[in-house]
Coordinates of N, CA and C in Angstrom, one line a residue:
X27 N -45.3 -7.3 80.8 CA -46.4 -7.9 80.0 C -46.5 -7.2 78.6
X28 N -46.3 -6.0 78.5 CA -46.2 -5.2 77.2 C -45.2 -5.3 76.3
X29 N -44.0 -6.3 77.0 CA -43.4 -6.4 76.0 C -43.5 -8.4 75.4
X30 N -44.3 -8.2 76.0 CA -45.1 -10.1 75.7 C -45.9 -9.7 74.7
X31 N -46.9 -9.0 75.0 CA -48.2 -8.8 73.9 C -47.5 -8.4 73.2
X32 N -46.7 -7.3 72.8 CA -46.2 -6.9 71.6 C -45.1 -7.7 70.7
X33 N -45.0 -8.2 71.2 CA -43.7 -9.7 70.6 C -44.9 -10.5 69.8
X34 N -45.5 -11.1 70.7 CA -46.6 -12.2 70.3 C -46.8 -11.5 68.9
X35 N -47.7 -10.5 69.1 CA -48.6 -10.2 67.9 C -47.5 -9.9 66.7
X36 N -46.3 -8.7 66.5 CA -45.8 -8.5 66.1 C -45.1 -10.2 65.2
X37 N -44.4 -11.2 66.2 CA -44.1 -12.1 65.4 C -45.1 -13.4 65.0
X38 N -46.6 -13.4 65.3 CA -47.2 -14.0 64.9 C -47.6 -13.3 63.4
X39 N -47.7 -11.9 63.5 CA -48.1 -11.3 61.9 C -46.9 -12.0 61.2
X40 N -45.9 -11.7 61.5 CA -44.2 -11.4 61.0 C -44.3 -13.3 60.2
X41 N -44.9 -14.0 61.1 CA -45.0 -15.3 60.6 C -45.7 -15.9 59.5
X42 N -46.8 -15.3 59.4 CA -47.6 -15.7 58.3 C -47.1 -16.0 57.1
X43 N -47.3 -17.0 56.5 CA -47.1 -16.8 55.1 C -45.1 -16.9 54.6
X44 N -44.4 -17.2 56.0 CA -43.2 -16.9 56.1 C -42.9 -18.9 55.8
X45 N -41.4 -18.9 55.4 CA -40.8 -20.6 55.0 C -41.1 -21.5 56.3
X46 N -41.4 -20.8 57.0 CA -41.1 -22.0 58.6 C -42.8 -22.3 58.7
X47 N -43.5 -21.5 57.9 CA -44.8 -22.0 58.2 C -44.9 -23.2 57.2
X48 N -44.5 -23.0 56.0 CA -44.6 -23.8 54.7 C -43.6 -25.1 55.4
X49 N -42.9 -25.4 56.2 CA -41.9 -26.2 56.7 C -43.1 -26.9 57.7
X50 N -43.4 -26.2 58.2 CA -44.3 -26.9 59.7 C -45.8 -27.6 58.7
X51 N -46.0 -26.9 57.4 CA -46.9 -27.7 57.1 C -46.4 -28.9 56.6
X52 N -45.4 -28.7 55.9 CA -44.5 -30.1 55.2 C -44.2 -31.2 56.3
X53 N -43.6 -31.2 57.4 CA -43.5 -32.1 58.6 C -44.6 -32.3 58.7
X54 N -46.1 -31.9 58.9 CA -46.7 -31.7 59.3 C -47.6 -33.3 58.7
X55 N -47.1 -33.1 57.4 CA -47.3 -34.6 56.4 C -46.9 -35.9 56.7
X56 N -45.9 -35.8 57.1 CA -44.7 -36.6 57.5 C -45.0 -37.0 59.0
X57 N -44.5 -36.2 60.2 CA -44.1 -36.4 60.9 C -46.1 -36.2 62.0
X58 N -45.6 -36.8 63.3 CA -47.0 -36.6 64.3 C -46.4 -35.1 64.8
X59 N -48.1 -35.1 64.8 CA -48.5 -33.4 65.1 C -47.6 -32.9 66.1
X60 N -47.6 -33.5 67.3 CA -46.7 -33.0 68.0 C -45.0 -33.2 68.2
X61 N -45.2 -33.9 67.4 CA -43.5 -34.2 67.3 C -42.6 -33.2 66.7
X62 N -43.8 -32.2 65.7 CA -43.3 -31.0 64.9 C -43.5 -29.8 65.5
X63 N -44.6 -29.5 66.4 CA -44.7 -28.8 67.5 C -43.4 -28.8 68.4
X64 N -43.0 -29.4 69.2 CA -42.2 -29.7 70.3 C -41.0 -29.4 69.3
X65 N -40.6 -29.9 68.3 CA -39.5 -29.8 67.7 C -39.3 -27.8 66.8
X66 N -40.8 -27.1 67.0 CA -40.1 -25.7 66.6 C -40.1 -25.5 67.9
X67 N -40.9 -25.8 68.9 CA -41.3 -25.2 70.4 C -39.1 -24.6 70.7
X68 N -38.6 -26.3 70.3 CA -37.4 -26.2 70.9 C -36.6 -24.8 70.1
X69 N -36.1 -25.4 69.1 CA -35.7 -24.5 67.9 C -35.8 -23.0 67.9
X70 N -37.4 -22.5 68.2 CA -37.7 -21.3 68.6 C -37.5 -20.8 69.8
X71 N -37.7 -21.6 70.5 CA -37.1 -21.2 72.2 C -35.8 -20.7 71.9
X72 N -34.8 -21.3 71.5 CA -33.1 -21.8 71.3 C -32.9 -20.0 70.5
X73 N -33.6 -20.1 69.4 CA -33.0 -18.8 68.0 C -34.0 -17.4 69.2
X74 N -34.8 -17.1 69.4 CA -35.1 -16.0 70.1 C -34.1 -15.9 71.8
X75 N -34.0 -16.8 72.3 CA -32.9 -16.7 73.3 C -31.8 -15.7 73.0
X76 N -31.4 -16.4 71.5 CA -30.0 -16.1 70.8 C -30.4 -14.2 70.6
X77 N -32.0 -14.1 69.9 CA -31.9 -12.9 69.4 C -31.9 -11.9 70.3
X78 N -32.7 -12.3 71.8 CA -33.1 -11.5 72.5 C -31.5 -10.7 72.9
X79 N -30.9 -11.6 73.3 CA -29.6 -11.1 73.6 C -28.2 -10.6 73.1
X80 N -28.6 -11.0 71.6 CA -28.0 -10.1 70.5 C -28.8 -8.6 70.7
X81 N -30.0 -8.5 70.7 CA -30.9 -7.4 70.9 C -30.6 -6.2 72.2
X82 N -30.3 -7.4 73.2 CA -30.3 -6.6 74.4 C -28.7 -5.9 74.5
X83 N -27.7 -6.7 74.0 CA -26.6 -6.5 74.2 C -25.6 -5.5 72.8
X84 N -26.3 -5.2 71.9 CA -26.0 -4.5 70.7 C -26.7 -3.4 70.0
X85 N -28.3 -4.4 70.1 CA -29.1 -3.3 69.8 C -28.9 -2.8 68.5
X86 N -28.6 -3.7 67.2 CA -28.4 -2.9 66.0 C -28.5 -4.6 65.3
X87 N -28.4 -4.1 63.9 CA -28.7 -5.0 63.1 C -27.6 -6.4 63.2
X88 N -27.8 -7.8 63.2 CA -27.1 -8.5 63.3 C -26.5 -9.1 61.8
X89 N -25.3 -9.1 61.8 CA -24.8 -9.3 60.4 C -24.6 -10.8 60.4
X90 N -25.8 -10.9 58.8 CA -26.3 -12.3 58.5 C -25.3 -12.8 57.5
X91 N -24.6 -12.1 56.5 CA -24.1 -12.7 55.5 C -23.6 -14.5 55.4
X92 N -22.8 -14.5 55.9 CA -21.9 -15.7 56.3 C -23.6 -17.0 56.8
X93 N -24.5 -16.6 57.7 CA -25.3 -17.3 58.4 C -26.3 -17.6 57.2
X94 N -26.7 -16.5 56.2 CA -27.8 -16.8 55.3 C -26.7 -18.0 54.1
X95 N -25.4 -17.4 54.2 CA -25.0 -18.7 53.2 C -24.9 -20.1 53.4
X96 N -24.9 -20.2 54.6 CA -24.8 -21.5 55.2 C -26.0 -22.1 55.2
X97 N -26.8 -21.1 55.6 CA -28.6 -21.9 55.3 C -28.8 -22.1 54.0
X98 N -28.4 -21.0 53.4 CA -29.3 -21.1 51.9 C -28.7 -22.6 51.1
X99 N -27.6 -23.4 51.7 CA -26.7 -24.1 50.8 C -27.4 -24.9 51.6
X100 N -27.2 -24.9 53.1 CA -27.7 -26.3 53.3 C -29.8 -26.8 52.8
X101 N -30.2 -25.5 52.9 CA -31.4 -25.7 52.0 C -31.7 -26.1 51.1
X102 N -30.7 -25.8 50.0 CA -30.0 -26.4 48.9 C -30.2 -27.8 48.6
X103 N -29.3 -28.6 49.8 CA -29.1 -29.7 50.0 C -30.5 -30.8 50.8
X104 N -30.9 -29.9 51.4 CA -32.3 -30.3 51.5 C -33.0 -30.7 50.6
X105 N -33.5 -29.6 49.8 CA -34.2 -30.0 48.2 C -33.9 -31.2 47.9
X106 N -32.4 -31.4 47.8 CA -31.8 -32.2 46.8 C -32.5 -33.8 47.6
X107 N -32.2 -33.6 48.7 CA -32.0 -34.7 49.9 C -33.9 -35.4 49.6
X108 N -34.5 -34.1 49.1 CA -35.6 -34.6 49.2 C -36.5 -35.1 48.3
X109 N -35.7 -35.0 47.0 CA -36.1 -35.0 45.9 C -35.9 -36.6 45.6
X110 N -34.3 -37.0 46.5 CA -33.8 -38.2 45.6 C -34.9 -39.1 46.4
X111 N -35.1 -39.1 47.8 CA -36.5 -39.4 48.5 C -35.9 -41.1 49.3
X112 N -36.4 -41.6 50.1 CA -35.9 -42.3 51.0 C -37.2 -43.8 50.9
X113 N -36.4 -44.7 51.1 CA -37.5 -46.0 50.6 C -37.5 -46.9 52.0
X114 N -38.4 -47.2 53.0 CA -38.5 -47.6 54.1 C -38.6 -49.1 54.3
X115 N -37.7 -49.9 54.5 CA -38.1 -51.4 54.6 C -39.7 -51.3 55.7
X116 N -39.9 -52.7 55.8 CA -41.1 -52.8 56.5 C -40.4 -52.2 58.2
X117 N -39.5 -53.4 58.4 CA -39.0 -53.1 59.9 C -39.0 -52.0 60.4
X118 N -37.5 -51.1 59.5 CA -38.0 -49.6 59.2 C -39.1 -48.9 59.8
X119 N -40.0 -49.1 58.8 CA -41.3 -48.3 59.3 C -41.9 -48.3 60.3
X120 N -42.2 -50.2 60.9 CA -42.3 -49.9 61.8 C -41.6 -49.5 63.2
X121 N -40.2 -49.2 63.3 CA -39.3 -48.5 64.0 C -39.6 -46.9 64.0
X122 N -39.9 -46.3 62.4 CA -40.5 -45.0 62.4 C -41.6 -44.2 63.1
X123 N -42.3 -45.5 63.2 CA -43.6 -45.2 63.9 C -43.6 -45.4 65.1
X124 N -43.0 -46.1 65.6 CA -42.7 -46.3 67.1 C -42.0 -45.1 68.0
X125 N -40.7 -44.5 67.0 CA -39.8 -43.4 67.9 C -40.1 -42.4 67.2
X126 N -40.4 -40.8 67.4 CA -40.3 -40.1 66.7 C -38.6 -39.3 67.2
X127 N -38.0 -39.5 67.7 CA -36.5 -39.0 68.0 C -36.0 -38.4 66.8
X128 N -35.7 -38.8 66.0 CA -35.2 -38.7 64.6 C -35.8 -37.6 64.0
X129 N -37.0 -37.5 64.1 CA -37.8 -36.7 63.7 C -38.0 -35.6 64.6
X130 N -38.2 -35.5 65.4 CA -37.8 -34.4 66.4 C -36.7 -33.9 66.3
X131 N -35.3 -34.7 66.0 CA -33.7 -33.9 65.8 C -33.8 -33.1 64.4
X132 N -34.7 -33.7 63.3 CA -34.8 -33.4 62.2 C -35.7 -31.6 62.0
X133 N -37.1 -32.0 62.8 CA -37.6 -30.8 62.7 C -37.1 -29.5 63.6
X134 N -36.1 -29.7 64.7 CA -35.4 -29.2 65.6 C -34.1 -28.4 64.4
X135 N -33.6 -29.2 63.9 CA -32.7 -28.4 63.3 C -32.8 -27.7 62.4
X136 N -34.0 -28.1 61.3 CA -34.4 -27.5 59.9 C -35.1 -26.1 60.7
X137 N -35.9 -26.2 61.7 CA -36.2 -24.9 61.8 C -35.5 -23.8 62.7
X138 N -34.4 -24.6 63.5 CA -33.3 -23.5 63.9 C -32.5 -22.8 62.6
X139 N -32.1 -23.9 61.4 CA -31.3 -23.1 60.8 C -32.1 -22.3 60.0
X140 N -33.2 -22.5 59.7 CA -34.4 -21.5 58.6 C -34.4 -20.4 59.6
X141 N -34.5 -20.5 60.7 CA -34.8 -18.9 62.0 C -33.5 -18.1 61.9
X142 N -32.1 -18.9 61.6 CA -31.1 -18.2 61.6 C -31.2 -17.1 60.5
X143 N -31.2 -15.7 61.0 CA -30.9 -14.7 60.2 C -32.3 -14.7 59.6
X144 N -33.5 -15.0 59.6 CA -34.5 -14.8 59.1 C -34.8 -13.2 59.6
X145 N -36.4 -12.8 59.3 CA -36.8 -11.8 59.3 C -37.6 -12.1 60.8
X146 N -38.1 -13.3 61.5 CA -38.6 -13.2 62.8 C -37.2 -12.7 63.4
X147 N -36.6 -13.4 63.7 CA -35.0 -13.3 64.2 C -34.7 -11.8 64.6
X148 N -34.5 -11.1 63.1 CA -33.8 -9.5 63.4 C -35.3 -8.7 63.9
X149 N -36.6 -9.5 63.9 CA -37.6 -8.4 64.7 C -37.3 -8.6 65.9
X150 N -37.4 -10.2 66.2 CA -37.2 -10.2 67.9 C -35.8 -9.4 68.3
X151 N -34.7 -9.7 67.6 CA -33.4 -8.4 68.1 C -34.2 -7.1 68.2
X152 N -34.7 -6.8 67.3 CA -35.1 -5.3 67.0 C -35.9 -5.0 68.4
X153 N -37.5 -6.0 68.7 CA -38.0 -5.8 69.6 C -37.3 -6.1 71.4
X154 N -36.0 -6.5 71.1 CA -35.5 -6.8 72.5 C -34.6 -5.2 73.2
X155 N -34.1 -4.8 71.4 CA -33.5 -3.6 72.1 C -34.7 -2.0 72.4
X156 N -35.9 -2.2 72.1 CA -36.8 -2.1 72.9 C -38.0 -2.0 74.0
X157 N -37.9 -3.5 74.5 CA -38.0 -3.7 75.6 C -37.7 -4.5 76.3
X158 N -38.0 -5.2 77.5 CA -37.2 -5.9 77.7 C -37.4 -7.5 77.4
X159 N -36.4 -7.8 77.8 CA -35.7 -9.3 77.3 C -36.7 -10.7 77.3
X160 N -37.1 -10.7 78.9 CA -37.9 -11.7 79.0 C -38.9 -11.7 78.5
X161 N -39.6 -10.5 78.4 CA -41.1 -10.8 77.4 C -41.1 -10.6 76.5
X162 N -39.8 -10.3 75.3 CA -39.7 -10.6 74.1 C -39.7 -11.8 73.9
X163 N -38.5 -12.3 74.4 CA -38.1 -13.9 74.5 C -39.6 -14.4 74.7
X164 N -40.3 -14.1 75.7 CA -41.7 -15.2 75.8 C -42.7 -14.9 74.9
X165 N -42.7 -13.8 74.2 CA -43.8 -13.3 73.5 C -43.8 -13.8 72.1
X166 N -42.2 -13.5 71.9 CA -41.5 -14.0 70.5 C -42.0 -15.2 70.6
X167 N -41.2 -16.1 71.3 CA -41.8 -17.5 71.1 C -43.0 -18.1 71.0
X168 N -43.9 -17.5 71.7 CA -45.6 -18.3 71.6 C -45.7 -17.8 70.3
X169 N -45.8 -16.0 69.4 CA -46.1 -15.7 68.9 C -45.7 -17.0 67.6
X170 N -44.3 -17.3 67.7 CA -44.3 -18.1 66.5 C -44.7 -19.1 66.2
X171 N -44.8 -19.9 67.7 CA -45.3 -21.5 67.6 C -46.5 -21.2 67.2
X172 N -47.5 -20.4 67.9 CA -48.7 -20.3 67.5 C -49.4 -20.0 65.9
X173 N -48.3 -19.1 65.3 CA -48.3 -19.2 64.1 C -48.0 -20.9 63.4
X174 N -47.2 -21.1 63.7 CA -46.8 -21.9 63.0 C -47.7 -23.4 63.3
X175 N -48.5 -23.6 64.5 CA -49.3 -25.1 65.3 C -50.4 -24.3 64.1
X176 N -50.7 -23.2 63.7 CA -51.9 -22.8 62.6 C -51.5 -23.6 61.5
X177 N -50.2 -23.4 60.9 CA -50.0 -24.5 59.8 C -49.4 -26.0 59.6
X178 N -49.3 -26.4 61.1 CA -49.4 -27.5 61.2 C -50.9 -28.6 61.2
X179 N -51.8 -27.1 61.7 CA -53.4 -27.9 61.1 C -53.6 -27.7 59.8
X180 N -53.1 -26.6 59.4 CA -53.5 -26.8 57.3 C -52.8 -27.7 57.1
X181 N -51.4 -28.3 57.4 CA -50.6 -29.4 57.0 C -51.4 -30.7 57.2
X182 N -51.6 -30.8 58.1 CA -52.4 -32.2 58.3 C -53.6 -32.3 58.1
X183 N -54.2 -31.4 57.2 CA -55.7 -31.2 56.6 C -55.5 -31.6 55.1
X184 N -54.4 -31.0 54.8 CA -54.2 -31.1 53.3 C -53.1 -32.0 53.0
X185 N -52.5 -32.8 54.1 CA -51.7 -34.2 53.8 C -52.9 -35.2 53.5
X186 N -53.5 -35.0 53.7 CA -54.4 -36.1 53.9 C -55.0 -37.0 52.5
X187 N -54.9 -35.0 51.8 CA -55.4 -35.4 50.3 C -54.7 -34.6 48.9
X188 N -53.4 -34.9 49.6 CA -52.4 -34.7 48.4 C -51.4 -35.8 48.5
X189 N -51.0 -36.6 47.4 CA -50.1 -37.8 46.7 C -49.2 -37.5 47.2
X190 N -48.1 -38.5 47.8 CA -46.5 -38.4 48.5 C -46.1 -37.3 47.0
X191 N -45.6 -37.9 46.1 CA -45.1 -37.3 45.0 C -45.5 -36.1 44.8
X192 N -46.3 -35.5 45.3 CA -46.7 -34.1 45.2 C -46.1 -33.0 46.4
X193 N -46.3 -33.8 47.3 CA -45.7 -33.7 49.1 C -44.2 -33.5 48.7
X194 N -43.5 -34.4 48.1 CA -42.1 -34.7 48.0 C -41.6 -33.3 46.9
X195 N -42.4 -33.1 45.8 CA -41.3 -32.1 44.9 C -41.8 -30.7 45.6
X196 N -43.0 -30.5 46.2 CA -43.6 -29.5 46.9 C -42.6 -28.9 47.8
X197 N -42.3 -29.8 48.5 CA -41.2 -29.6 49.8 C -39.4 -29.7 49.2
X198 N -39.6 -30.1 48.0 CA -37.9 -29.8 47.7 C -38.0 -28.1 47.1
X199 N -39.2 -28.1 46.4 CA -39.2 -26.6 45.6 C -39.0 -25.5 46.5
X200 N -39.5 -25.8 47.7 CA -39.7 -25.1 48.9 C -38.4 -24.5 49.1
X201 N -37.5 -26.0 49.7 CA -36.1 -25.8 50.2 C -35.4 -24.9 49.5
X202 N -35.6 -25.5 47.8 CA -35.1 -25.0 46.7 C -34.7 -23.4 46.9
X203 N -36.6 -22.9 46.7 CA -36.3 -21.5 46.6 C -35.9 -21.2 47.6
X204 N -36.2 -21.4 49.3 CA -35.8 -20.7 50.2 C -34.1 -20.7 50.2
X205 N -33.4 -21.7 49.8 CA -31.8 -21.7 49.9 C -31.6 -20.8 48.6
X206 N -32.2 -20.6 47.7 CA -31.7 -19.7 46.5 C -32.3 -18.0 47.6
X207 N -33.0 -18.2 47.7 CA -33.1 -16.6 48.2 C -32.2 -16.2 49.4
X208 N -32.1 -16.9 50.2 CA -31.2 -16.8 51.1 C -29.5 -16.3 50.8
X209 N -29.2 -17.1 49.1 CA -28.3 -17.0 48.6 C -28.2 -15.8 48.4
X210 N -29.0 -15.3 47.6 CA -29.5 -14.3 46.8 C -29.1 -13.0 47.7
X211 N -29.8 -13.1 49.0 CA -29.8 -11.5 49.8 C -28.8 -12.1 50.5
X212 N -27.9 -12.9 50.8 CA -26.6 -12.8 50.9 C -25.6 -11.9 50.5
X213 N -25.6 -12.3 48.9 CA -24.6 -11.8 47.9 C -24.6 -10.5 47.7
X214 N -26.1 -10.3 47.9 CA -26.1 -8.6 47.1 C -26.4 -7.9 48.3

């Protein structure tokens, strides 16, 4: 259990204010409440699995270089993806509204690859090679959903009364910087 509480708290702080919160508020616009939930629930289950056992089995820093470039570009491409922006026939939409699947694969992947090599990521390694595995793993995980279902209610407080077009360059700038920084502490 102490190594649950201390995961929790540690990557609920670790979360604040971090790209996957600004991500869960952006879906958050877009997509139903729980469809973005379930879709980091997964994601984060999946990348703390990954860390706990990099953590337990190495116990030293995991080398991101190669992992942050592949995010930072495909972030990149996000921006871009989101900027040129997508136009919904009627049918469409109402097909959109009906399945959220798509949307679930979508928020499922954006936030597995944003966790890759992130800073929750090498805490949960860090915290796994100090205690053990399973209550990192469980602690890790609530701590971030929980962070993160907090900005999924600022998201859907403040979708409500901000313009798609505002929503739309908001969330490419986002991708933007986050794939340029990624680049960034890559390289150097």
């Amino acid at each position: 259990m102490e190594a649950f509480w201390i995961s929790l708290g540690v990557i609920f702080v670790a979360e604040l204010g971090d790209k996957s919160q600004l991500m869960a508020m952006t879906f958050a616009t877009r997509f139903k409440t729980w469809t973005v939930l379930l879709g980091i629930t997964i994601a984060t289950t999946v990348v703390h699995l990954l860390s706990v056992a990099v953590g337990g089995l190495i116990g030293d820093a995991l080398p991101t270089t190669a992992i942050s470039v592949v995010a930072g570009l495909a972030f990149l491409g996000f921006a871009l993806w989101t900027l040129r922006g997508d136009e919904l026939t009627e049918e469409e939409s109402k097909k959109a509204q009906r399945t959220t699947r798509n949307a679930l694969i979508a928020v499922t992947v954006a936030f597995f690859l944003s966790e890759l090599g992130d800073k929750t990521m090498l805490a949960t390694i860090t915290l796994a090679t100090q205690h053990g595995w399973v209550g990192t793993w469980l602690g890790s995980t609530v701590g971030m959903v929980a962070a993160d279902a907090l900005a999924i209610v600022v998201g859907r407080l403040l979708g409500k009364h901000l313009p798609e077009k505002v929503i739309r360059y908001g969330a490419a700038a986002a991708f933007a910087l986050f794939g340029v920084v990624l680049l960034v502490e890559a390289l150097l």
